[in-house]
PDB file of C-alpha atoms in Angstrom:
ATOM      1  CA  UNK A 190     -67.615 -13.630 283.502  1.00  0.00           C
ATOM      2  CA  UNK A 191     -66.947 -15.744 286.841  1.00  0.00           C
ATOM      3  CA  UNK A 192     -68.760 -18.865 285.423  1.00  0.00           C
ATOM      4  CA  UNK A 193     -69.170 -20.774 282.046  1.00  0.00           C
ATOM      5  CA  UNK A 194     -71.659 -19.133 279.603  1.00  0.00           C
ATOM      6  CA  UNK A 195     -73.532 -20.192 276.382  1.00  0.00           C
ATOM      7  CA  UNK A 196     -72.835 -18.132 273.162  1.00  0.00           C
ATOM      8  CA  UNK A 197     -76.374 -17.174 273.581  1.00  0.00           C
ATOM      9  CA  UNK A 198     -76.043 -15.781 276.939  1.00  0.00           C
ATOM     10  CA  UNK A 199     -73.031 -13.651 276.224  1.00  0.00           C
ATOM     11  CA  UNK A 200     -74.941 -12.335 273.193  1.00  0.00           C
ATOM     12  CA  UNK A 201     -77.741 -11.010 275.144  1.00  0.00           C
ATOM     13  CA  UNK A 202     -75.122  -9.353 277.873  1.00  0.00           C
ATOM     14  CA  UNK A 203     -73.523  -7.430 275.056  1.00  0.00           C
ATOM     15  CA  UNK A 204     -76.271  -5.085 273.869  1.00  0.00           C
ATOM     16  CA  UNK A 205     -75.707  -4.073 270.244  1.00  0.00           C
ATOM     17  CA  UNK A 206     -73.058  -6.721 269.479  1.00  0.00           C
ATOM     18  CA  UNK A 207     -73.857  -9.013 266.207  1.00  0.00           C
ATOM     19  CA  UNK A 208     -73.626 -12.637 266.161  1.00  0.00           C
ATOM     20  CA  UNK A 209     -70.587 -12.648 263.709  1.00  0.00           C
ATOM     21  CA  UNK A 210     -68.646 -10.009 265.712  1.00  0.00           C
ATOM     22  CA  UNK A 211     -69.188 -11.783 268.948  1.00  0.00           C
ATOM     23  CA  UNK A 212     -68.299 -15.004 267.488  1.00  0.00           C
ATOM     24  CA  UNK A 213     -64.958 -13.263 265.816  1.00  0.00           C
ATOM     25  CA  UNK A 214     -64.087 -11.799 269.015  1.00  0.00           C
ATOM     26  CA  UNK A 215     -64.734 -15.063 270.940  1.00  0.00           C
ATOM     27  CA  UNK A 216     -62.376 -16.855 268.648  1.00  0.00           C
ATOM     28  CA  UNK A 217     -59.633 -14.237 269.110  1.00  0.00           C
ATOM     29  CA  UNK A 218     -60.064 -14.810 272.667  1.00  0.00           C
ATOM     30  CA  UNK A 219     -59.856 -18.483 272.294  1.00  0.00           C
ATOM     31  CA  UNK A 220     -56.504 -18.103 270.306  1.00  0.00           C
ATOM     32  CA  UNK A 221     -54.718 -15.911 272.708  1.00  0.00           C
ATOM     33  CA  UNK A 222     -55.529 -18.423 275.388  1.00  0.00           C
ATOM     34  CA  UNK A 223     -57.999 -16.406 277.358  1.00  0.00           C
ATOM     35  CA  UNK A 224     -61.150 -18.059 276.687  1.00  0.00           C
ATOM     36  CA  UNK A 225     -61.507 -22.105 276.194  1.00  0.00           C
ATOM     37  CA  UNK A 226     -64.405 -22.946 274.082  1.00  0.00           C
ATOM     38  CA  UNK A 227     -65.991 -26.152 274.427  1.00  0.00           C
ATOM     39  CA  UNK A 228     -68.705 -27.802 272.304  1.00  0.00           C
ATOM     40  CA  UNK A 229     -71.583 -29.497 273.874  1.00  0.00           C
ATOM     41  CA  UNK A 230     -72.606 -32.242 271.096  1.00  0.00           C
ATOM     42  CA  UNK A 231     -76.151 -32.183 272.118  1.00  0.00           C
ATOM     43  CA  UNK A 232     -78.899 -31.918 270.834  1.00  0.00           C
ATOM     44  CA  UNK A 233     -78.857 -29.376 270.617  1.00  0.00           C
ATOM     45  CA  UNK A 234     -75.552 -28.122 269.907  1.00  0.00           C
ATOM     46  CA  UNK A 235     -74.491 -25.933 272.473  1.00  0.00           C
ATOM     47  CA  UNK A 236     -71.074 -23.818 272.565  1.00  0.00           C
ATOM     48  CA  UNK A 237     -69.903 -23.049 276.240  1.00  0.00           C
ATOM     49  CA  UNK A 238     -67.288 -20.230 276.602  1.00  0.00           C
ATOM     50  CA  UNK A 239     -65.214 -19.947 280.163  1.00  0.00           C
ATOM     51  CA  UNK A 240     -61.854 -18.068 281.112  1.00  0.00           C
ATOM     52  CA  UNK A 241     -59.295 -19.720 281.380  1.00  0.00           C
ATOM     53  CA  UNK A 242     -56.467 -18.919 284.289  1.00  0.00           C
ATOM     54  CA  UNK A 243     -54.900 -16.092 281.947  1.00  0.00           C
ATOM     55  CA  UNK A 244     -58.340 -14.652 281.197  1.00  0.00           C
ATOM     56  CA  UNK A 245     -59.444 -14.359 284.791  1.00  0.00           C
ATOM     57  CA  UNK A 246     -56.107 -12.781 285.499  1.00  0.00           C
ATOM     58  CA  UNK A 247     -56.995  -9.804 283.700  1.00  0.00           C
ATOM     59  CA  UNK A 248     -59.774  -8.947 285.608  1.00  0.00           C
ATOM     60  CA  UNK A 249     -58.068  -6.472 288.247  1.00  0.00           C
ATOM     61  CA  UNK A 250     -56.759  -4.839 285.119  1.00  0.00           C
ATOM     62  CA  UNK A 251     -60.069  -4.598 283.555  1.00  0.00           C
ATOM     63  CA  UNK A 252     -61.758  -3.487 286.604  1.00  0.00           C
ATOM     64  CA  UNK A 253     -59.265  -0.356 286.762  1.00  0.00           C
ATOM     65  CA  UNK A 254     -59.767   0.475 283.501  1.00  0.00           C
ATOM     66  CA  UNK A 255     -63.693   0.280 284.038  1.00  0.00           C
ATOM     67  CA  UNK A 256     -63.314   2.452 286.914  1.00  0.00           C
ATOM     68  CA  UNK A 257     -61.128   5.047 284.704  1.00  0.00           C
ATOM     69  CA  UNK A 258     -63.546   5.178 282.061  1.00  0.00           C
ATOM     70  CA  UNK A 259     -66.366   5.887 284.528  1.00  0.00           C
ATOM     71  CA  UNK A 260     -64.435   8.857 285.671  1.00  0.00           C
ATOM     72  CA  UNK A 261     -62.872  10.246 282.445  1.00  0.00           C
ATOM     73  CA  UNK A 262     -65.118   9.314 279.540  1.00  0.00           C
ATOM     74  CA  UNK A 263     -68.155  11.475 279.061  1.00  0.00           C
ATOM     75  CA  UNK A 264     -71.658   9.510 279.183  1.00  0.00           C
ATOM     76  CA  UNK A 265     -72.516  10.457 275.537  1.00  0.00           C
ATOM     77  CA  UNK A 266     -69.394   8.060 274.715  1.00  0.00           C
ATOM     78  CA  UNK A 267     -70.286   5.168 272.931  1.00  0.00           C
ATOM     79  CA  UNK A 268     -70.613   2.210 275.021  1.00  0.00           C
ATOM     80  CA  UNK A 269     -70.327   4.446 277.904  1.00  0.00           C
ATOM     81  CA  UNK A 270     -73.629   3.209 279.668  1.00  0.00           C
ATOM     82  CA  UNK A 271     -72.099  -0.467 279.161  1.00  0.00           C
ATOM     83  CA  UNK A 272     -71.196  -2.032 282.809  1.00  0.00           C
ATOM     84  CA  UNK A 273     -72.327   1.237 284.687  1.00  0.00           C
ATOM     85  CA  UNK A 274     -74.985   0.166 287.270  1.00  0.00           C
TER      86      UNK A 274
END
């Protein structure tokens, strides 16, 4: 997530995730200090999320994990196609 994103954009970017599940995960990430939640009162009301410095620092580890998954997880694994360009 190189730039701030609205909730609806995140929802579209993650196929199959429910609004409730996304909201719960974003709340957990914010509580852990990895994501900053900003409310834009509007109208319309919009919520924007952006990575904190701590969240952005996870990028190298997540890239390595994604590379490992491409090699070691079967294509039939749930979500195996996500992020595979």
